[in-house]
PDB file of C-alpha atoms in Angstrom:
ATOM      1  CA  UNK A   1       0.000   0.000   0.000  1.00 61.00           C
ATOM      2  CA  UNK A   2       1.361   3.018  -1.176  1.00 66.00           C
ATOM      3  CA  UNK A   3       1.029   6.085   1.525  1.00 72.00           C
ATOM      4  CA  UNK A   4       0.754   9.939   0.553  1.00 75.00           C
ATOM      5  CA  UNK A   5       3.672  11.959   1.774  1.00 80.00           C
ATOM      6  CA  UNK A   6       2.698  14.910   3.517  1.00 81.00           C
ATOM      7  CA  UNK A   7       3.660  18.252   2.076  1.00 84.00           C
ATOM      8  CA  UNK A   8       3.553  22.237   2.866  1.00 88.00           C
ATOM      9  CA  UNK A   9       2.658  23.140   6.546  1.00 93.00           C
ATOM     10  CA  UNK A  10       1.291  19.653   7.590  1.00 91.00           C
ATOM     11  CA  UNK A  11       4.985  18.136   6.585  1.00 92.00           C
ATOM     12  CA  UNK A  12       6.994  20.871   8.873  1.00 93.00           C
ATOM     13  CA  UNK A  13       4.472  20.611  11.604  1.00 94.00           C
ATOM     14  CA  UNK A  14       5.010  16.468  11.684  1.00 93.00           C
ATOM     15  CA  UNK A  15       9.059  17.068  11.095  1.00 94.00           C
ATOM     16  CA  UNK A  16       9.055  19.226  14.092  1.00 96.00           C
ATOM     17  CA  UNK A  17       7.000  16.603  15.859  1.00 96.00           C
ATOM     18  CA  UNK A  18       9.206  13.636  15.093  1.00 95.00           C
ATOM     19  CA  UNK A  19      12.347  15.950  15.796  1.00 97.00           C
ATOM     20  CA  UNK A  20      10.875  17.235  19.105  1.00 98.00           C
ATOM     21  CA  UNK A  21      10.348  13.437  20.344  1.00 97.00           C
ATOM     22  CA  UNK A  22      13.931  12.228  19.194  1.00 97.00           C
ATOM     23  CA  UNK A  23      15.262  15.378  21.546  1.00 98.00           C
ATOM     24  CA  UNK A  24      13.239  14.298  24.156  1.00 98.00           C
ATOM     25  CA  UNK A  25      14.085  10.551  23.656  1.00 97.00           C
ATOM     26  CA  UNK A  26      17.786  11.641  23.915  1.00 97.00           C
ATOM     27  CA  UNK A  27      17.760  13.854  27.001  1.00 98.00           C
ATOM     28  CA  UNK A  28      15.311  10.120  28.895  1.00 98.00           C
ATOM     29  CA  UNK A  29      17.331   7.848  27.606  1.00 96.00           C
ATOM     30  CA  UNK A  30      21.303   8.702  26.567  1.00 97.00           C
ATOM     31  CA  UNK A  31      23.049  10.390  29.992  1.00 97.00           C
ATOM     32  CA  UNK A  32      26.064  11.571  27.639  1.00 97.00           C
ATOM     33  CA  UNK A  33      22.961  14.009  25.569  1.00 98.00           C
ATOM     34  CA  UNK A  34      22.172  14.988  29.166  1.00 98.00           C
ATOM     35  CA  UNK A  35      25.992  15.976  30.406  1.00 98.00           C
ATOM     36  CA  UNK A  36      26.657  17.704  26.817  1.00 98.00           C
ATOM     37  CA  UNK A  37      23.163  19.397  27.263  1.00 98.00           C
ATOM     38  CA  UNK A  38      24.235  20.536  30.755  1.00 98.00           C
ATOM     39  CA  UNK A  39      28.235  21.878  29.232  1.00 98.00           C
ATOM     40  CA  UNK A  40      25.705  23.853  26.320  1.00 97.00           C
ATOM     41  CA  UNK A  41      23.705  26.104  29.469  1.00 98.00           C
ATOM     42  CA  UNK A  42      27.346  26.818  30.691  1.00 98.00           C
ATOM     43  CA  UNK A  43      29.274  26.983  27.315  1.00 98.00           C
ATOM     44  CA  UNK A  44      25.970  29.191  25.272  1.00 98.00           C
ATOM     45  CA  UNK A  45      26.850  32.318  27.922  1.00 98.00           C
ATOM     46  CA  UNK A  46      30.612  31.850  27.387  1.00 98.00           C
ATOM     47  CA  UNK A  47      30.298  31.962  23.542  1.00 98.00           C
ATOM     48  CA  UNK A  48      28.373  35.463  23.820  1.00 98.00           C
ATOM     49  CA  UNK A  49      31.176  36.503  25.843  1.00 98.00           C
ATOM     50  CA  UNK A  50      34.285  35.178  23.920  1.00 98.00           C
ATOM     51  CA  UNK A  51      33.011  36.317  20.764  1.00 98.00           C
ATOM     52  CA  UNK A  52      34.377  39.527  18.998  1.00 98.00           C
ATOM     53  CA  UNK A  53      32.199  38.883  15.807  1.00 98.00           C
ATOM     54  CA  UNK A  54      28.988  37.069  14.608  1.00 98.00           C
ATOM     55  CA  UNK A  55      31.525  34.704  12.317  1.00 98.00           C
ATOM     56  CA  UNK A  56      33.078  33.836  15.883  1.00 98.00           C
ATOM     57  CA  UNK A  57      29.998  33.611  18.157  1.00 98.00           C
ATOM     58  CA  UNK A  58      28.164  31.110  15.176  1.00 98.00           C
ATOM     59  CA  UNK A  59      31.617  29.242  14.625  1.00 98.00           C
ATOM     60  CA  UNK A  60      31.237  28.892  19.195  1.00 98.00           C
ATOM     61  CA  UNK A  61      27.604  27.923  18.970  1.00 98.00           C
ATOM     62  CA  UNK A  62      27.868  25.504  15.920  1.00 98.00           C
ATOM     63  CA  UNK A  63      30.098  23.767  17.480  1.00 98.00           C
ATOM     64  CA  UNK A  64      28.093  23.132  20.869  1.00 98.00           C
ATOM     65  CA  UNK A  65      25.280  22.380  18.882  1.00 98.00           C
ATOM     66  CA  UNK A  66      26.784  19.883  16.575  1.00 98.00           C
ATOM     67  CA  UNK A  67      28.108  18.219  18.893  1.00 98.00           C
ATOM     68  CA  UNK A  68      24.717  17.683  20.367  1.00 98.00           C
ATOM     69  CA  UNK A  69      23.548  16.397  16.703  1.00 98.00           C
ATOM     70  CA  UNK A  70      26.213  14.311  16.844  1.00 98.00           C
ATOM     71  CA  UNK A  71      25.588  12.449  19.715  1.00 98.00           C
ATOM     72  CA  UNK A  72      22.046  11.860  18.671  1.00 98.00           C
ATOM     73  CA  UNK A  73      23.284  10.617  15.811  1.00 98.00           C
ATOM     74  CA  UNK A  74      25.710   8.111  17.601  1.00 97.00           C
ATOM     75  CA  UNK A  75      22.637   7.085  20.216  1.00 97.00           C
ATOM     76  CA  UNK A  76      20.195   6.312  17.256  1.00 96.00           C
ATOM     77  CA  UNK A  77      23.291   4.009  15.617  1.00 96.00           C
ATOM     78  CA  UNK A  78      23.250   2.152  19.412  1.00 94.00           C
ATOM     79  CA  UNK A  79      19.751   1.893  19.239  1.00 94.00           C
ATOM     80  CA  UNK A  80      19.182   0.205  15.893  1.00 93.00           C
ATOM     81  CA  UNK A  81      22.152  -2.203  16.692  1.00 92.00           C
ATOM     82  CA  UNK A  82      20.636  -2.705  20.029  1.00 89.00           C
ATOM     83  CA  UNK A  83      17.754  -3.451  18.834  1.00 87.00           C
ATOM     84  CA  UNK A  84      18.837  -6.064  16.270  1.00 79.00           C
ATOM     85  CA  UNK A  85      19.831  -8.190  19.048  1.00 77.00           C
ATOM     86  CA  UNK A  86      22.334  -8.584  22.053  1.00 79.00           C
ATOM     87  CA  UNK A  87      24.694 -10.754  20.611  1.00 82.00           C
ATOM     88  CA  UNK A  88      27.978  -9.580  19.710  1.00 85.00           C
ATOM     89  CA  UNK A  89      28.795  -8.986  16.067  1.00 88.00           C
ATOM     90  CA  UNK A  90      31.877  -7.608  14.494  1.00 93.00           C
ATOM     91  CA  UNK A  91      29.992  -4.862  12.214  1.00 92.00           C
ATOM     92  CA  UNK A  92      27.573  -4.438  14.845  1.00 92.00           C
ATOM     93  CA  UNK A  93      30.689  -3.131  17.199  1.00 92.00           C
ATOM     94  CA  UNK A  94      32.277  -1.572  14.537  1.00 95.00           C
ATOM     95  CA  UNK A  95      29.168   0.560  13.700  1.00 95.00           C
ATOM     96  CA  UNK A  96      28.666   1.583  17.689  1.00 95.00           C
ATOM     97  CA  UNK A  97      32.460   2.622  17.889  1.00 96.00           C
ATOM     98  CA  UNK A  98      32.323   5.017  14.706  1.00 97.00           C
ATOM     99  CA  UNK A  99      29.306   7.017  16.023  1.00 97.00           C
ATOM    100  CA  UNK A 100      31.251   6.740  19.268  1.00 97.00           C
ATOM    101  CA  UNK A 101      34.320   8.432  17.255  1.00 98.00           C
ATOM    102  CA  UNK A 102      32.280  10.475  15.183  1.00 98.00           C
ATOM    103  CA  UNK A 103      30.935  12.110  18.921  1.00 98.00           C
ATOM    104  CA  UNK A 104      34.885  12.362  19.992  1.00 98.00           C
ATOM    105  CA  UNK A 105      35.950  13.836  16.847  1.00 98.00           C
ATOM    106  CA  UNK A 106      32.924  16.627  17.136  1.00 98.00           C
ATOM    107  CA  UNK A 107      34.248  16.931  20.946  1.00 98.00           C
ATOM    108  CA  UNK A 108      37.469  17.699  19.642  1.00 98.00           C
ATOM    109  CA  UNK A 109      36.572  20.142  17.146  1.00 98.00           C
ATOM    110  CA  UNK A 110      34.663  21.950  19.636  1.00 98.00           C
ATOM    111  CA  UNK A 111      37.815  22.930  21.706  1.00 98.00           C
ATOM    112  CA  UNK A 112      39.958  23.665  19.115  1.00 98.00           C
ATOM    113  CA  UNK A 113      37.555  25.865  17.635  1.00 98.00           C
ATOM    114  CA  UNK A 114      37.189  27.538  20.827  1.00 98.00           C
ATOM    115  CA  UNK A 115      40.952  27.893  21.736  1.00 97.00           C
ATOM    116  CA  UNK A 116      41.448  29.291  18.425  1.00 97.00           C
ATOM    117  CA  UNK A 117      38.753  32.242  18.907  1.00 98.00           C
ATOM    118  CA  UNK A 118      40.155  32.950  22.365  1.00 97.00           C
ATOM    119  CA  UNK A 119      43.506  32.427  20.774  1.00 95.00           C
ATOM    120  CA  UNK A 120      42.589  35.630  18.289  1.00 96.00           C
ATOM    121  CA  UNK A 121      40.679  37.826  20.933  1.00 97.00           C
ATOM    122  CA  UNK A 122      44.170  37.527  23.019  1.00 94.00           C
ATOM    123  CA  UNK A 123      42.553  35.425  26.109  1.00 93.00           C
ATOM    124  CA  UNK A 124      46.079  32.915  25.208  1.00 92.00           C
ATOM    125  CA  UNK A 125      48.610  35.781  25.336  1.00 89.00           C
ATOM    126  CA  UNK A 126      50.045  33.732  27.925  1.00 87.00           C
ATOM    127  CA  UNK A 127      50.562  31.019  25.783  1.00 85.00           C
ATOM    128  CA  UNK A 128      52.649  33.032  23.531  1.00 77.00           C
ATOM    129  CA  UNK A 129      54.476  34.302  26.166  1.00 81.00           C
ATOM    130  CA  UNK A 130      55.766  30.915  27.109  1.00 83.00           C
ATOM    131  CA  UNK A 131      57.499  30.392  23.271  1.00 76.00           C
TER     132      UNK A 131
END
């Protein structure tokens, strides 16, 4: 049976639904969404402060924000190879630890992108200093 896609306002009203629930799903069920959530009330301030320029302050935000994408990204990978079954299986690890290192990578990013603003708006001075 063949169903009708949705279109217009009825498609961005369900999109936002479905998107809505997956957030939700993340913050009840994945404690890592939950710390990252918690480092994104504390790090969303800092950016406003750190920044010298919109480029800087969205280049700060994106990153806090991907990082979040990311790691609902990685928990919906767990949860289809969960959900497969509990045995062990060599893709089936494989698949967990990539979203696991695609979160780590994102991490990573994050801070370097952040050093290097703070880096430019001469917060590291000291760092130079030592060289």
């Amino acid at each position: 049976m063949h169903q009708i896609k949705r279109t217009g306002v009825k498609r961005f009203y369900f999109a936002t639904k479905y998107s809505i629930q997956g957030i939700k799903a993340a913050w009840k069920e994945e404690p890592a969404f939950r710390y990252e959530v918690s480092a994104l009330v504390v790090m969303l301030p800092a950016a406003f402060w750190l920044a010298q320029s919109g480029i800087q302050l969205a280049l700060l935000l994106s990153c806090c924000f991907l990082v979040l994408a990311f790691e609902i990204v990685n928990s919906a990978i767990e949860a289809v190879v969960d959900r497969w079954g509990p045995e062990y299986h060599e893709l089936a690890g494989r698949a967990k630890d990539m979203g696991s290192a695609a979160v780590f990578m994102m991490l990573n990013m994050t801070w370097v992108v952040w050093a290097g603003v703070a880096w430019d708006n001469g917060y590291l001075d000291f760092v130079r200093a030592l060289f």
